[in-house]
Amino acid sequence: MTVQELPGAGASHRSTPPPAWSPRTDAAPLLPDPEPYRVLGTAAADKLDPELMRRCYTELVRGRRYNAQATALTRQGRLAVYPSTVGQEACEIAAALVLEEQDWLFPSYRDTLAAVARGLDPVQALTLLRGDWHTGYDPREHRIAPLSTPLATQLPHAVGLAHAARLRGDDVVALAMVGDGGTSEGDFHEALNFAAVWQAPVVFLVQNNGFAISVPLAKQTAAPTLAHKAVGYGMPGRLVDGNDVAAMHEVLAEAVQRARSGGGPTLIEAVTYRIEAHTNADDATRYRGDAEVEAWKAHDPVDLLERELTARGLLDEAGIQEAKAAAEVMAASLRERMNAEPVLNPMDLFENVYARQTGRLREQAEMLRAELEAEEQ
Amino acid sequence: MAQALGRAMRDAMAEDPTVHVMGEDVGALGGVFRITDGLAKEFGEDRCTDTPLAEAGILGAAVGMAMYGLRPVVEMQFDAFAYPAFEQLISHVAKMRNRTRGAMPLPITIRVPYGGGIGGVEHHSDSSEAYYVATPGLHVVTPATVEDAYGLLRESIASDDPVVFLEPKRLYWSKADWNPDSPAAVPGIGNALVRKAGTSATLITYGPSLPVCLEAAEAAREEGWDLEVVDLRSLVPFDEDTVVASVRRTGRAVVVHEANGFGGPGAELVARIQEKCFHHLEAPVLRVTGFDIPYPPPMLEKHHLPGVDRILDTVARLQWEN
């Protein structure tokens, strides 16, 4: 299959252009609705899938506990740094649950919770942040790309992987996650443009949590919404309430389905809020007020779902306690295993730089080996 | 050389269906230097793909393709056009094997036409090899002969590690008695070659400066100098044994390259030579490099590029007396 023949490639991209410039008229409307899409607390909630929502609830509760435990580990010095997703758990959980096993997740450094919800051992997800080794897992085994610290640079990878899978005839969708700050990066633009031109089966999920470290969205972009950026690339853009896990799942599922069926990429902006600081190195009181944080706490993703499910009789006190107990088990295991001192072999520094070690590295390895032996004596 | 490079990609694509060529203009046009001519026609546009004009996107997409098991060969068109892709190159391409502890090697070949001497306007003649060789995780190779253009590119594409493949663009039109249907086997990446044996001093060079050094060695005979010429072929890994053996034999060395001298690859070579050959040296190790200036306009580039006279003048300075 050639690139031109990929399903969904627009007819407007034929090699002979029309004589004069004319706007596309064949495309579906790309502009997002101006208001974030919501399900919880609206009439749309009548069609909730009870099984899926109970699973989301369990994962949300576990995710909140995971955030609390990871933050505590930072205070104890067990983690070098932890970028919290408290308040953003619905985005993380929905992203993980919407994917099939063969699909790929491309997380940013903030998205360890999505990786955990996809099934990765929390200790492996936190290896990078502990300062142990850069990637604590085999990306191919879990179909989770290494956590990307440079902003938006993982987005073109998602496009390339999805494109390669499509060329091979495999049913694979790539879901790439990025923050609002990341949308200002050149790689964000290049990735979206490539994805749209190639009609690659990719979903771009922007978690707009209000701040890129301390810089608010209004200083980040002049676009009406980040979802509007989709228009310029020729892909649908959706604006969704990032604290509403049902809405998140629905919009993501629709985009994943479009990608899977050859309909090309989608840009989703999830409007959410980072309740805690960027990391433990950040003082959030310098750039935002308590009132704003409190207002968002009233729109908490865990509470929203709990209220909805309870009101509909889909969740009772026993169910709530059960979810909390499961979260405690995870937290206890994480705490215990993270308290074990990792054993690192300094000689590993010279492994896996190249398939075949170079002479220079062999020389340097010998130097370190001698230093280590001298230290032991 | 252009034909040999194209043939190397063609043969690699024919043998291995995971090899994909991609970049701006590589399809219908065959690349601005026509290196990829005919590949899209023979293998289809999904194997030889014209991409949007975006170097970070090209290399970033290649990373994802390699993660899925393909072997992308990307073209950067001109040396200075590769700079937008530096973050992808340095933060991801060079480090992926290491950060995943071997689980995810990236077999990507990055073809970068480099260097001056073709009258290119600004941003079309940079010698950027120092940036690449300073980045652990990348192999950096550069052919100077038609045989090496074919052999080293085949090996680069087959390599499980990323290779920055620097193509000396002023040698694209160099000819040789070369049979594309039975190309000669050449030593692999990491091996330097003595292109001309000699006894008086060693010229150490690579890529576009090799023919200049061979010409200088020829001219030096009249001055009574019998120069040895070593072609590095591979900057990372660097064949220290061949260089050291040669310099110990001749006792004198000059490193020649087009790239700026300060912080250039020659600085590293000279440092290694003085570490390993100190007691064999009859004179300080000297360099002939481009000046430490932004690449000059084409009408002045002949003054910037190392030429035969400047090499001979430098060799004369090896008549060292304490």
Coordinates of C-alpha atoms in Angstrom, one line a residue, chain A residues 21-305:
Chain A
W21 CA -6.3 28.1 -4.7
S22 CA -9.5 27.1 -3.1
P23 CA -10.4 26.0 0.4
R24 CA -11.1 22.4 1.1
T25 CA -14.7 21.6 0.7
D26 CA -14.6 17.8 1.0
A27 CA -13.5 17.6 4.6
A28 CA -15.6 17.0 7.6
P29 CA -15.9 20.0 9.9
L30 CA -12.8 20.3 12.0
L31 CA -13.6 23.0 14.4
P32 CA -14.1 21.8 18.0
D33 CA -17.2 22.8 19.9
P34 CA -16.4 25.9 22.0
E35 CA -17.5 24.2 25.3
P36 CA -15.6 21.2 26.6
Y37 CA -17.6 18.0 26.1
R38 CA -19.1 16.6 29.3
V39 CA -20.9 13.4 30.2
L40 CA -21.1 13.2 34.0
G41 CA -23.9 15.3 35.4
T42 CA -25.6 15.6 32.0
A43 CA -28.3 13.7 30.2
A44 CA -25.5 11.9 28.2
A45 CA -24.7 10.1 31.5
D46 CA -27.8 7.9 30.9
K47 CA -25.9 5.8 28.5
L48 CA -22.9 5.1 30.8
D49 CA -21.5 1.5 30.7
P50 CA -21.7 0.4 34.3
E51 CA -18.9 -2.1 34.0
L52 CA -16.5 0.3 32.3
M53 CA -17.4 3.1 34.8
R54 CA -16.8 0.9 37.8
R55 CA -13.4 -0.1 36.4
C56 CA -12.7 3.6 35.8
Y57 CA -13.6 4.3 39.4
T58 CA -11.3 1.6 40.8
E59 CA -8.5 2.9 38.6
L60 CA -9.2 6.6 39.6
V61 CA -9.0 5.7 43.3
R62 CA -5.9 3.7 42.7
G63 CA -4.4 6.6 40.6
R64 CA -5.1 9.1 43.4
R65 CA -3.4 6.8 45.9
Y66 CA -0.5 6.3 43.5
N67 CA 0.0 10.1 43.2
A68 CA -0.1 10.4 47.0
Q69 CA 2.4 7.6 47.5
A70 CA 4.8 8.9 44.8
T71 CA 4.7 12.4 46.3
A72 CA 5.4 10.9 49.8
L73 CA 8.4 9.0 48.3
T74 CA 9.7 12.3 47.0
R75 CA 9.6 13.8 50.5
Q76 CA 11.4 10.8 51.8
G77 CA 14.1 11.2 49.2
R78 CA 13.2 7.9 47.5
L79 CA 12.3 9.7 44.3
A80 CA 14.5 12.5 42.9
V81 CA 11.5 14.2 41.5
Y82 CA 7.8 13.4 40.9
P83 CA 5.5 15.4 38.6
S84 CA 2.1 14.9 40.1
T85 CA -1.1 14.2 38.2
V86 CA -3.5 14.9 41.1
G87 CA -6.6 16.3 39.5
Q88 CA -5.6 14.9 36.1
E89 CA -6.2 11.2 36.9
A90 CA -9.2 11.0 34.6
C91 CA -7.0 11.9 31.6
E92 CA -4.4 9.3 32.6
I93 CA -6.8 6.5 33.3
A94 CA -9.0 7.1 30.2
A95 CA -5.8 7.1 28.0
A96 CA -4.7 3.8 29.4
L97 CA -8.1 2.0 29.3
V98 CA -9.0 3.1 25.8
L99 CA -6.1 1.2 24.1
E100 CA -6.1 -2.4 23.0
E101 CA -3.2 -4.6 23.9
Q102 CA -1.4 -4.2 20.6
D103 CA -1.7 -0.4 20.7
W104 CA 1.1 1.9 21.8
L105 CA 1.2 4.6 24.4
F106 CA 3.7 7.5 24.1
P107 CA 3.8 9.2 27.5
S108 CA 5.5 12.3 28.7
Y109 CA 7.5 12.4 31.9
R110 CA 4.2 13.3 33.7
D111 CA 2.3 10.3 32.5
T112 CA 3.6 7.5 34.7
L113 CA 0.1 7.0 36.0
A114 CA -1.2 6.2 32.4
A115 CA 1.6 3.7 32.1
V116 CA 0.7 2.1 35.4
A117 CA -3.0 2.0 34.5
R118 CA -1.9 0.2 31.3
G119 CA -0.4 -2.5 33.4
L120 CA 3.2 -1.4 34.0
D121 CA 4.6 -2.2 37.5
P122 CA 4.7 1.2 39.3
V123 CA 8.3 0.5 40.4
Q124 CA 9.3 0.2 36.7
A125 CA 7.3 3.3 35.9
L126 CA 9.2 5.3 38.5
T127 CA 12.7 4.0 37.8
L128 CA 13.5 7.1 35.8
L129 CA 12.3 9.4 38.5
R130 CA 14.2 7.5 41.2
G131 CA 17.4 8.2 39.4
D132 CA 18.0 4.5 39.0
W133 CA 18.1 3.9 35.2
H134 CA 16.4 6.0 32.5
T135 CA 13.8 3.5 31.4
G136 CA 12.8 0.8 33.8
Y137 CA 11.0 -1.5 31.4
D138 CA 11.2 -3.0 27.9
P139 CA 9.1 -0.7 25.7
R140 CA 8.2 -3.4 23.2
E141 CA 7.0 -5.8 25.9
H142 CA 4.5 -3.3 27.3
R143 CA 4.0 -1.2 24.1
I144 CA 4.8 1.9 26.1
A145 CA 7.5 4.2 24.7
P146 CA 10.1 5.4 27.2
L147 CA 8.9 8.4 29.2
S148 CA 9.9 11.5 27.3
T149 CA 11.5 14.3 29.2
P150 CA 12.1 16.7 26.3
L151 CA 8.8 18.3 25.4
A152 CA 6.7 17.0 22.5
T153 CA 9.7 15.1 21.0
Q154 CA 7.9 11.8 21.5
L155 CA 5.0 12.9 19.3
P156 CA 6.8 12.3 16.0
H157 CA 7.9 8.9 17.3
A158 CA 4.2 8.0 17.8
V159 CA 3.5 9.1 14.2
G160 CA 6.4 7.1 12.8
L161 CA 5.5 4.0 14.7
A162 CA 1.8 4.2 13.8
H163 CA 2.8 4.8 10.1
A164 CA 5.2 1.8 10.2
A165 CA 2.5 -0.4 11.7
R166 CA 0.0 0.7 9.0
L167 CA 2.5 0.0 6.3
R168 CA 2.9 -3.5 7.6
G169 CA -0.8 -4.0 7.7
D170 CA -1.0 -4.3 11.5
D171 CA -4.0 -3.0 13.5
V172 CA -2.1 -0.6 15.8
V173 CA -3.0 2.8 17.1
A174 CA -0.6 5.1 18.8
L175 CA -1.8 7.4 21.6
A176 CA 0.6 10.3 22.3
M177 CA 0.3 12.5 25.4
V178 CA 1.6 16.0 25.8
G179 CA 1.0 19.0 28.1
D180 CA -0.3 22.4 27.1
G181 CA 3.3 23.8 27.2
G182 CA 4.4 21.1 24.8
T183 CA 2.0 22.4 22.1
S184 CA 4.3 25.4 21.6
E185 CA 7.2 23.2 20.6
G186 CA 8.2 22.7 17.0
D187 CA 8.0 18.9 17.3
F188 CA 4.3 19.2 18.2
H189 CA 3.7 21.0 14.9
E190 CA 5.8 18.7 12.9
A191 CA 4.2 15.6 14.4
L192 CA 0.7 16.7 13.8
N193 CA 1.5 17.8 10.2
F194 CA 3.2 14.4 9.4
A195 CA 0.3 12.5 11.0
A196 CA -2.3 14.4 9.0
V197 CA -0.4 14.2 5.7
W198 CA 0.3 10.4 6.2
Q199 CA -3.2 9.8 7.7
A200 CA -1.4 7.9 10.4
P201 CA -3.4 6.1 13.1
V202 CA -2.5 8.4 15.9
V203 CA -4.4 10.2 18.6
F204 CA -2.8 13.3 20.2
L205 CA -4.0 13.9 23.7
V206 CA -3.1 17.3 25.1
Q207 CA -3.7 17.6 28.8
N208 CA -4.2 21.3 29.3
N209 CA -3.6 21.6 33.1
G210 CA -3.4 25.4 33.0
F211 CA 0.3 25.9 33.4
A212 CA 3.6 25.0 31.8
I213 CA 5.5 25.0 35.1
S214 CA 4.5 28.5 36.0
V215 CA 3.4 30.0 32.7
P216 CA -0.4 30.1 32.2
L217 CA -2.1 29.1 29.0
A218 CA -2.8 32.7 28.1
K219 CA 0.9 33.3 27.8
Q220 CA 1.4 30.1 25.9
T221 CA -0.9 30.5 23.0
A222 CA -3.2 33.0 21.4
A223 CA -5.4 30.3 19.9
P224 CA -9.0 30.2 21.1
T225 CA -8.4 26.6 22.4
L226 CA -5.6 24.1 21.8
A227 CA -8.1 21.9 20.0
H228 CA -8.5 24.6 17.4
K229 CA -4.9 23.9 16.3
A230 CA -6.2 20.7 14.6
V231 CA -7.9 22.7 11.9
G232 CA -4.6 23.9 10.4
Y233 CA -3.4 20.4 10.1
G234 CA -6.5 19.0 8.6
M235 CA -7.6 16.8 11.4
P236 CA -10.6 16.9 13.8
G237 CA -10.1 18.6 17.1
R238 CA -12.1 17.9 20.2
L239 CA -12.4 19.8 23.4
V240 CA -13.3 17.7 26.4
D241 CA -13.6 18.1 30.1
G242 CA -10.4 16.4 31.3
N243 CA -11.9 15.8 34.8
D244 CA -14.8 13.8 33.4
V245 CA -13.6 10.3 32.9
A246 CA -16.7 9.2 31.0
A247 CA -16.3 12.1 28.5
M248 CA -12.6 11.4 28.2
H249 CA -13.2 7.8 27.5
E250 CA -15.9 8.5 25.0
V251 CA -14.0 11.1 23.0
L252 CA -10.7 9.1 23.1
A253 CA -12.6 5.9 22.0
E254 CA -14.1 7.7 19.1
A255 CA -10.7 9.0 18.1
V256 CA -9.0 5.6 18.5
Q257 CA -11.8 4.1 16.4
R258 CA -11.3 6.7 13.7
A259 CA -7.6 6.0 13.7
R260 CA -8.1 2.2 13.6
S261 CA -10.5 2.4 10.7
G262 CA -8.2 4.5 8.6
G263 CA -9.8 7.8 9.4
G264 CA -6.5 9.4 10.4
P265 CA -5.4 11.4 13.4
T266 CA -7.3 13.4 16.0
L267 CA -6.2 16.2 18.3
I268 CA -7.9 16.1 21.7
E269 CA -7.6 18.9 24.3
A270 CA -8.5 17.8 27.8
V271 CA -9.2 20.8 30.0
T272 CA -8.1 19.9 33.4
Y273 CA -6.0 21.3 36.3
R274 CA -2.8 20.4 38.1
I275 CA -3.8 20.6 41.7
E276 CA -0.3 20.1 43.0
A277 CA 2.9 21.9 42.0
H278 CA 4.8 21.1 38.8
T279 CA 7.1 19.0 40.8
N280 CA 8.5 19.1 44.4
A281 CA 11.0 21.7 43.1
D282 CA 8.2 24.2 42.3
D283 CA 6.4 26.7 44.5
A284 CA 3.0 27.0 43.0
T285 CA 1.9 29.8 45.3
R286 CA 4.1 32.2 43.4
Y287 CA 2.0 32.1 40.2
R288 CA -1.6 31.1 41.2
G289 CA -4.0 31.8 44.0
D290 CA -5.7 29.4 46.5
A291 CA -9.2 30.3 45.3
E292 CA -8.4 29.0 41.8
V293 CA -7.1 25.7 43.2
E294 CA -10.1 25.3 45.5
A295 CA -12.5 25.9 42.7
W296 CA -10.9 23.1 40.7
K297 CA -10.9 20.8 43.7
A298 CA -14.7 21.2 43.7
H299 CA -14.5 19.7 40.2
D300 CA -12.4 16.7 41.3
P301 CA -12.4 13.8 38.8
V302 CA -12.7 11.1 41.5
D303 CA -15.6 12.8 43.3
L304 CA -17.4 13.6 40.0
L305 CA -17.5 9.9 39.1

